[in-house]
Amino acid sequence: MDPQNTAVNAEANMMLTHAKTLRLHTGNLVNRSRLRKKCPGSPSEELQDCIQATLSEWMSMTKPQSEGFHDTLDCSIPQVTDAITPEEREEVKVSAKLFLCEPVESSIRDAVEMGCQTLAVSQLDSVIIAPTVLPEGDGLTLAHLQPAWEELESLVRSQQIAAIGTSDLDKDLLEQLYNWAQVKPSSNQVNLASCCVMPPDLTAFAKGFDIQLLTHSDPKELMSAATFQQALQEGAQDLNVTNWRLEWVLRYSIIVKSRGIIKSKGYLVSARKVNP
């Protein structure tokens, strides 16, 4: 191995070893040829490939950004930024889906603020939240949804999000949330893997209250702890990954309004190191 590359990897590994929080940005997947060569079979596989490839590329950079590094390490590739210029902001729609891997409401604000900062916008046009995966046997209730929804409502009031939506709610739970919420859900995603036809009661309720029904193919748990650690290990081969935990994943799309095409898409990922 080239001595310079060896030094770069050593410095990058040292930074990862001392970091307490890891923030990772995949950049625009539409333009990343390294990922286009593969065709992931699922959203989970795509995310795993993205984490591994981004971390590996960051590790091999000639100048790791160690200046000003404290506890939070930003693993992103500068040349694959998705920043939106002020001139094109009105022409595009920025949509995101937030997967909370831990039930920490502050993660919602962290994810949205990182999304706005990364994409150079003051507001995300829409954010859909995926319910936190519950222990086996526990059913999703309004009480589970309320803390996260209140945080989303706060971000709507501060104009960091324009519209908020839900995922995988049946008619009864969607109705309970709608009646309770101050900021009403504008959309609800339905997983067609478990429901090949939209339930008639859900369709009727959504139509009556102007809620858009969308479809998706995401698993309930986007990425398991073991799969995340495997992606880290593949991206940084000398890193001890056992104490790293995934906090949240924000998947975003930038869509050209007039043409309905995806200009760019990517992932923002946050993880933290827990005490052994």
mmCIF file of C-alpha atoms in Angstrom:
data_model
loop_
_atom_site.group_PDB
_atom_site.id
_atom_site.type_symbol
_atom_site.label_atom_id
_atom_site.label_comp_id
_atom_site.label_asym_id
_atom_site.label_seq_id
_atom_site.Cartn_x
_atom_site.Cartn_y
_atom_site.Cartn_z
ATOM 1 C CA MET A 1 0.000 0.000 0.000
ATOM 2 C CA ASP A 2 1.152 3.545 -0.762
ATOM 3 C CA PRO A 3 2.684 5.144 2.392
ATOM 4 C CA GLN A 4 0.539 8.217 1.884
ATOM 5 C CA ASN A 5 -2.635 6.117 1.730
ATOM 6 C CA THR A 6 -1.509 4.221 4.831
ATOM 7 C CA ALA A 7 -1.144 7.519 6.722
ATOM 8 C CA VAL A 8 -4.534 8.706 5.500
ATOM 9 C CA ASN A 9 -6.215 5.495 6.651
ATOM 10 C CA ALA A 10 -4.473 5.679 10.024
ATOM 11 C CA GLU A 11 -5.666 9.239 10.596
ATOM 12 C CA ALA A 12 -9.206 8.417 9.479
ATOM 13 C CA ASN A 13 -9.296 5.375 11.764
ATOM 14 C CA MET A 14 -8.033 7.443 14.692
ATOM 15 C CA MET A 15 -10.827 9.988 14.122
ATOM 16 C CA LEU A 16 -13.447 7.237 13.941
ATOM 17 C CA THR A 17 -12.072 5.618 17.088
ATOM 18 C CA HIS A 18 -12.332 8.852 19.082
ATOM 19 C CA ALA A 19 -15.654 10.047 17.675
ATOM 20 C CA LYS A 20 -18.847 9.766 19.725
ATOM 21 C CA THR A 21 -21.228 10.679 16.915
ATOM 22 C CA LEU A 22 -20.964 9.812 13.236
ATOM 23 C CA ARG A 23 -22.802 11.771 10.555
ATOM 24 C CA LEU A 24 -22.667 10.347 7.050
ATOM 25 C CA HIS A 25 -23.949 11.778 3.754
ATOM 26 C CA THR A 26 -23.998 9.512 0.717
ATOM 27 C CA GLY A 27 -24.281 12.338 -1.798
ATOM 28 C CA ASN A 28 -26.374 12.060 -4.943
ATOM 29 C CA LEU A 29 -26.911 8.382 -5.726
ATOM 30 C CA VAL A 30 -28.067 9.267 -9.242
ATOM 31 C CA ASN A 31 -24.532 10.390 -10.115
ATOM 32 C CA ARG A 32 -22.424 7.949 -8.120
ATOM 33 C CA SER A 33 -21.114 5.471 -10.685
ATOM 34 C CA ARG A 34 -19.598 3.306 -7.981
ATOM 35 C CA LEU A 35 -23.080 2.472 -6.731
ATOM 36 C CA ARG A 36 -24.793 2.404 -10.130
ATOM 37 C CA LYS A 37 -22.844 -0.732 -11.013
ATOM 38 C CA LYS A 38 -24.856 -2.610 -8.425
ATOM 39 C CA CYS A 39 -28.596 -3.104 -8.364
ATOM 40 C CA PRO A 40 -29.689 -3.467 -4.724
ATOM 41 C CA GLY A 41 -32.577 -5.824 -4.190
ATOM 42 C CA SER A 42 -34.149 -3.822 -1.376
ATOM 43 C CA PRO A 43 -33.997 -0.417 0.354
ATOM 44 C CA SER A 44 -32.004 -2.067 3.157
ATOM 45 C CA GLU A 45 -29.387 -3.402 0.734
ATOM 46 C CA GLU A 46 -29.152 -0.010 -0.970
ATOM 47 C CA LEU A 47 -28.526 1.722 2.349
ATOM 48 C CA GLN A 48 -25.930 -0.868 3.358
ATOM 49 C CA ASP A 49 -24.106 -0.374 0.045
ATOM 50 C CA CYS A 50 -24.267 3.418 0.461
ATOM 51 C CA ILE A 51 -22.817 3.399 3.981
ATOM 52 C CA GLN A 52 -20.023 1.012 3.024
ATOM 53 C CA ALA A 53 -19.097 2.899 -0.170
ATOM 54 C CA THR A 54 -19.243 6.375 1.387
ATOM 55 C CA LEU A 55 -17.187 5.393 4.412
ATOM 56 C CA SER A 56 -14.645 3.564 2.255
ATOM 57 C CA GLU A 57 -14.313 6.583 -0.048
ATOM 58 C CA TRP A 58 -14.003 8.955 2.900
ATOM 59 C CA MET A 59 -11.303 6.717 4.416
ATOM 60 C CA SER A 60 -9.262 6.934 1.204
ATOM 61 C CA MET A 61 -9.429 10.723 0.853
ATOM 62 C CA THR A 62 -6.025 12.374 0.789
ATOM 63 C CA LYS A 63 -7.039 15.068 3.269
ATOM 64 C CA PRO A 64 -9.381 13.882 6.055
ATOM 65 C CA GLN A 65 -11.062 16.945 7.544
ATOM 66 C CA SER A 66 -9.625 16.765 11.034
ATOM 67 C CA GLU A 67 -9.639 20.532 11.605
ATOM 68 C CA GLY A 68 -12.158 21.450 14.289
ATOM 69 C CA PHE A 69 -13.029 17.824 14.991
ATOM 70 C CA HIS A 70 -14.399 17.188 18.463
ATOM 71 C CA ASP A 71 -16.955 14.464 19.201
ATOM 72 C CA THR A 72 -18.959 14.530 15.965
ATOM 73 C CA LEU A 73 -17.363 13.219 12.786
ATOM 74 C CA ASP A 74 -18.730 14.247 9.387
ATOM 75 C CA CYS A 75 -18.110 11.484 6.859
ATOM 76 C CA SER A 76 -19.165 13.020 3.565
ATOM 77 C CA ILE A 77 -17.568 13.419 0.169
ATOM 78 C CA PRO A 78 -17.333 17.140 -0.728
ATOM 79 C CA GLN A 79 -17.537 16.647 -4.476
ATOM 80 C CA VAL A 80 -20.852 14.778 -4.371
ATOM 81 C CA THR A 81 -22.844 17.498 -2.636
ATOM 82 C CA ASP A 82 -26.558 17.899 -3.357
ATOM 83 C CA ALA A 83 -26.751 21.592 -2.428
ATOM 84 C CA ILE A 84 -29.607 23.421 -4.142
ATOM 85 C CA THR A 85 -28.887 26.880 -5.522
ATOM 86 C CA PRO A 86 -31.301 29.747 -4.708
ATOM 87 C CA GLU A 87 -32.082 30.073 -8.431
ATOM 88 C CA GLU A 88 -33.373 26.489 -8.699
ATOM 89 C CA ARG A 89 -35.178 26.272 -5.343
ATOM 90 C CA GLU A 90 -38.587 27.194 -6.751
ATOM 91 C CA GLU A 91 -38.216 24.623 -9.503
ATOM 92 C CA VAL A 92 -37.719 21.611 -7.243
ATOM 93 C CA LYS A 93 -39.534 19.786 -4.453
ATOM 94 C CA VAL A 94 -37.518 18.367 -1.554
ATOM 95 C CA SER A 95 -39.165 15.288 -0.025
ATOM 96 C CA ALA A 96 -37.800 13.137 2.778
ATOM 97 C CA LYS A 97 -38.644 10.056 4.812
ATOM 98 C CA LEU A 98 -37.262 9.798 8.321
ATOM 99 C CA PHE A 99 -36.576 6.428 9.908
ATOM 100 C CA LEU A 100 -36.084 6.666 13.669
ATOM 101 C CA CYS A 101 -34.030 3.766 14.960
ATOM 102 C CA GLU A 102 -34.328 4.991 18.552
ATOM 103 C CA PRO A 103 -37.371 6.706 20.113
ATOM 104 C CA VAL A 104 -35.604 10.005 20.773
ATOM 105 C CA GLU A 105 -37.660 13.004 19.670
ATOM 106 C CA SER A 106 -34.624 15.307 19.485
ATOM 107 C CA SER A 107 -33.364 13.108 16.639
ATOM 108 C CA ILE A 108 -36.183 14.467 14.467
ATOM 109 C CA ARG A 109 -34.948 18.035 14.768
ATOM 110 C CA ASP A 110 -31.334 16.907 14.271
ATOM 111 C CA ALA A 111 -32.263 15.055 11.080
ATOM 112 C CA VAL A 112 -34.320 17.902 9.618
ATOM 113 C CA GLU A 113 -31.683 20.509 10.436
ATOM 114 C CA MET A 114 -28.963 18.341 8.889
ATOM 115 C CA GLY A 115 -31.161 17.838 5.826
ATOM 116 C CA CYS A 116 -31.680 21.580 5.398
ATOM 117 C CA GLN A 117 -27.992 22.313 5.935
ATOM 118 C CA THR A 118 -26.787 19.594 3.560
ATOM 119 C CA LEU A 119 -29.181 20.579 0.776
ATOM 120 C CA ALA A 120 -28.732 24.339 1.392
ATOM 121 C CA VAL A 121 -32.448 25.003 1.898
ATOM 122 C CA SER A 122 -34.360 26.673 4.716
ATOM 123 C CA GLN A 123 -37.310 24.281 4.455
ATOM 124 C CA LEU A 124 -38.084 20.695 3.417
ATOM 125 C CA ASP A 125 -41.280 20.519 1.366
ATOM 126 C CA SER A 126 -42.470 17.291 2.960
ATOM 127 C CA VAL A 127 -41.299 14.844 5.615
ATOM 128 C CA ILE A 128 -42.843 11.426 6.184
ATOM 129 C CA ILE A 129 -41.996 9.711 9.446
ATOM 130 C CA ALA A 130 -41.718 5.949 9.762
ATOM 131 C CA PRO A 131 -42.864 4.615 13.162
ATOM 132 C CA THR A 132 -40.117 3.378 15.482
ATOM 133 C CA VAL A 133 -39.937 -0.415 15.427
ATOM 134 C CA LEU A 134 -41.658 -1.704 18.570
ATOM 135 C CA PRO A 135 -40.844 -4.863 20.557
ATOM 136 C CA GLU A 136 -42.455 -8.018 19.259
ATOM 137 C CA GLY A 137 -46.096 -8.191 20.317
ATOM 138 C CA ASP A 138 -46.547 -4.451 20.919
ATOM 139 C CA GLY A 139 -49.109 -2.764 18.690
ATOM 140 C CA LEU A 140 -48.680 0.787 17.426
ATOM 141 C CA THR A 141 -50.932 3.265 19.256
ATOM 142 C CA LEU A 142 -51.620 6.989 19.186
ATOM 143 C CA ALA A 143 -49.571 7.326 22.395
ATOM 144 C CA HIS A 144 -46.538 5.949 20.531
ATOM 145 C CA LEU A 145 -46.987 8.479 17.715
ATOM 146 C CA GLN A 146 -47.716 11.616 19.719
ATOM 147 C CA PRO A 147 -44.207 12.637 20.931
ATOM 148 C CA ALA A 148 -42.704 12.384 17.449
ATOM 149 C CA TRP A 149 -45.678 14.141 15.859
ATOM 150 C CA GLU A 150 -45.461 17.028 18.316
ATOM 151 C CA GLU A 151 -41.813 17.499 17.335
ATOM 152 C CA LEU A 152 -42.778 17.507 13.654
ATOM 153 C CA GLU A 153 -45.517 20.071 14.368
ATOM 154 C CA SER A 154 -42.944 22.300 16.032
ATOM 155 C CA LEU A 155 -40.778 22.130 12.902
ATOM 156 C CA VAL A 156 -43.784 23.045 10.749
ATOM 157 C CA ARG A 157 -44.475 26.069 12.955
ATOM 158 C CA SER A 158 -40.839 27.151 12.648
ATOM 159 C CA GLN A 159 -41.190 26.721 8.848
ATOM 160 C CA GLN A 160 -38.448 24.112 8.546
ATOM 161 C CA ILE A 161 -41.010 21.661 7.121
ATOM 162 C CA ALA A 162 -43.978 22.560 4.906
ATOM 163 C CA ALA A 163 -46.002 19.321 5.166
ATOM 164 C CA ILE A 164 -45.782 16.202 7.331
ATOM 165 C CA GLY A 165 -46.983 12.677 6.703
ATOM 166 C CA THR A 166 -47.168 9.212 8.201
ATOM 167 C CA SER A 167 -46.381 5.671 7.178
ATOM 168 C CA ASP A 168 -48.202 2.355 7.632
ATOM 169 C CA LEU A 169 -51.177 3.651 9.636
ATOM 170 C CA ASP A 170 -54.482 1.857 9.231
ATOM 171 C CA LYS A 171 -57.729 3.806 9.002
ATOM 172 C CA ASP A 172 -58.462 3.798 12.734
ATOM 173 C CA LEU A 173 -55.017 4.987 13.799
ATOM 174 C CA LEU A 174 -54.840 7.576 11.021
ATOM 175 C CA GLU A 175 -58.221 8.922 12.112
ATOM 176 C CA GLN A 176 -57.103 9.085 15.756
ATOM 177 C CA LEU A 177 -53.966 10.990 14.765
ATOM 178 C CA TYR A 178 -55.915 13.338 12.499
ATOM 179 C CA ASN A 179 -58.456 14.183 15.194
ATOM 180 C CA TRP A 180 -55.771 14.767 17.839
ATOM 181 C CA ALA A 181 -53.133 16.584 15.794
ATOM 182 C CA GLN A 182 -52.911 20.349 15.478
ATOM 183 C CA VAL A 183 -50.996 20.015 12.192
ATOM 184 C CA LYS A 184 -52.864 17.390 10.198
ATOM 185 C CA PRO A 185 -51.083 14.637 8.256
ATOM 186 C CA SER A 186 -50.999 15.458 4.551
ATOM 187 C CA SER A 187 -50.109 11.917 3.462
ATOM 188 C CA ASN A 188 -49.942 8.298 4.586
ATOM 189 C CA GLN A 189 -47.740 5.655 3.017
ATOM 190 C CA VAL A 190 -49.072 2.124 2.566
ATOM 191 C CA ASN A 191 -46.753 -0.859 2.114
ATOM 192 C CA LEU A 192 -48.013 -2.817 -0.865
ATOM 193 C CA ALA A 193 -45.975 -5.856 0.158
ATOM 194 C CA SER A 194 -48.486 -6.461 2.945
ATOM 195 C CA CYS A 195 -51.467 -4.897 1.197
ATOM 196 C CA CYS A 196 -51.730 -5.266 -2.577
ATOM 197 C CA VAL A 197 -54.944 -3.235 -2.706
ATOM 198 C CA MET A 198 -55.671 -0.082 -0.708
ATOM 199 C CA PRO A 199 -58.177 -0.869 2.085
ATOM 200 C CA PRO A 200 -61.542 0.716 1.158
ATOM 201 C CA ASP A 201 -62.071 2.258 4.620
ATOM 202 C CA LEU A 202 -58.620 3.884 4.519
ATOM 203 C CA THR A 203 -59.210 5.141 0.975
ATOM 204 C CA ALA A 204 -62.569 6.655 1.919
ATOM 205 C CA PHE A 205 -61.213 8.379 5.025
ATOM 206 C CA ALA A 206 -58.178 9.766 3.191
ATOM 207 C CA LYS A 207 -60.330 11.107 0.377
ATOM 208 C CA GLY A 208 -62.731 12.749 2.807
ATOM 209 C CA PHE A 209 -59.962 14.581 4.662
ATOM 210 C CA ASP A 210 -57.636 15.351 1.747
ATOM 211 C CA ILE A 211 -54.884 12.955 2.818
ATOM 212 C CA GLN A 212 -52.757 11.631 -0.030
ATOM 213 C CA LEU A 213 -52.224 7.858 0.005
ATOM 214 C CA LEU A 214 -48.803 6.803 -1.267
ATOM 215 C CA THR A 215 -47.143 3.409 -1.659
ATOM 216 C CA HIS A 216 -43.730 2.189 -0.508
ATOM 217 C CA SER A 217 -41.653 -0.970 -0.243
ATOM 218 C CA ASP A 218 -39.601 -0.237 2.885
ATOM 219 C CA PRO A 219 -39.311 -2.956 5.547
ATOM 220 C CA LYS A 220 -40.496 -2.189 9.077
ATOM 221 C CA GLU A 221 -36.884 -2.089 10.206
ATOM 222 C CA LEU A 222 -34.876 -0.362 7.503
ATOM 223 C CA MET A 223 -31.565 -1.606 8.894
ATOM 224 C CA SER A 224 -30.795 -3.908 11.797
ATOM 225 C CA ALA A 225 -28.011 -3.153 14.266
ATOM 226 C CA ALA A 226 -25.984 -6.090 12.960
ATOM 227 C CA THR A 227 -26.326 -4.999 9.320
ATOM 228 C CA PHE A 228 -25.294 -1.443 10.183
ATOM 229 C CA GLN A 229 -22.208 -2.677 12.001
ATOM 230 C CA GLN A 230 -21.386 -4.922 9.042
ATOM 231 C CA ALA A 231 -21.563 -1.909 6.691
ATOM 232 C CA LEU A 232 -19.240 0.053 8.992
ATOM 233 C CA GLN A 233 -16.825 -2.869 9.152
ATOM 234 C CA GLU A 234 -16.738 -3.198 5.365
ATOM 235 C CA GLY A 235 -16.159 0.532 4.945
ATOM 236 C CA ALA A 236 -13.484 0.872 7.651
ATOM 237 C CA GLN A 237 -11.884 -2.504 8.038
ATOM 238 C CA ASP A 238 -9.787 -1.762 11.128
ATOM 239 C CA LEU A 239 -12.596 -0.104 13.090
ATOM 240 C CA ASN A 240 -14.072 -1.663 16.220
ATOM 241 C CA VAL A 241 -17.784 -1.378 15.401
ATOM 242 C CA THR A 242 -19.362 -3.211 18.342
ATOM 243 C CA ASN A 243 -20.329 -0.038 20.238
ATOM 244 C CA TRP A 244 -21.851 1.860 17.322
ATOM 245 C CA ARG A 245 -25.656 2.226 17.160
ATOM 246 C CA LEU A 246 -27.742 3.664 14.338
ATOM 247 C CA GLU A 247 -29.845 6.658 15.516
ATOM 248 C CA TRP A 248 -31.737 7.740 12.422
ATOM 249 C CA VAL A 249 -31.746 7.666 8.633
ATOM 250 C CA LEU A 250 -33.143 10.460 6.452
ATOM 251 C CA ARG A 251 -33.738 9.483 2.828
ATOM 252 C CA TYR A 252 -34.347 12.445 0.564
ATOM 253 C CA SER A 253 -35.341 13.085 -3.041
ATOM 254 C CA ILE A 254 -35.066 16.304 -5.032
ATOM 255 C CA ILE A 255 -37.735 16.299 -7.736
ATOM 256 C CA VAL A 256 -37.992 18.711 -10.676
ATOM 257 C CA LYS A 257 -41.600 19.913 -10.425
ATOM 258 C CA SER A 258 -42.206 20.645 -14.109
ATOM 259 C CA ARG A 259 -40.917 17.282 -15.315
ATOM 260 C CA GLY A 260 -41.650 15.002 -12.387
ATOM 261 C CA ILE A 261 -38.181 13.466 -12.486
ATOM 262 C CA ILE A 262 -35.769 12.812 -9.635
ATOM 263 C CA LYS A 263 -32.816 15.178 -9.951
ATOM 264 C CA SER A 264 -31.010 13.651 -7.001
ATOM 265 C CA LYS A 265 -31.553 11.353 -4.053
ATOM 266 C CA GLY A 266 -29.479 10.188 -1.135
ATOM 267 C CA TYR A 267 -29.234 9.302 2.524
ATOM 268 C CA LEU A 268 -28.192 11.152 5.641
ATOM 269 C CA VAL A 269 -27.250 8.816 8.481
ATOM 270 C CA SER A 270 -26.541 9.453 12.154
ATOM 271 C CA ALA A 271 -24.994 6.961 14.552
ATOM 272 C CA ARG A 272 -23.625 7.200 18.092
ATOM 273 C CA LYS A 273 -21.136 5.251 20.125
ATOM 274 C CA VAL A 274 -22.465 3.764 23.357
ATOM 275 C CA ASN A 275 -20.417 2.859 26.392
ATOM 276 C CA PRO A 276 -19.395 -0.814 26.407
#
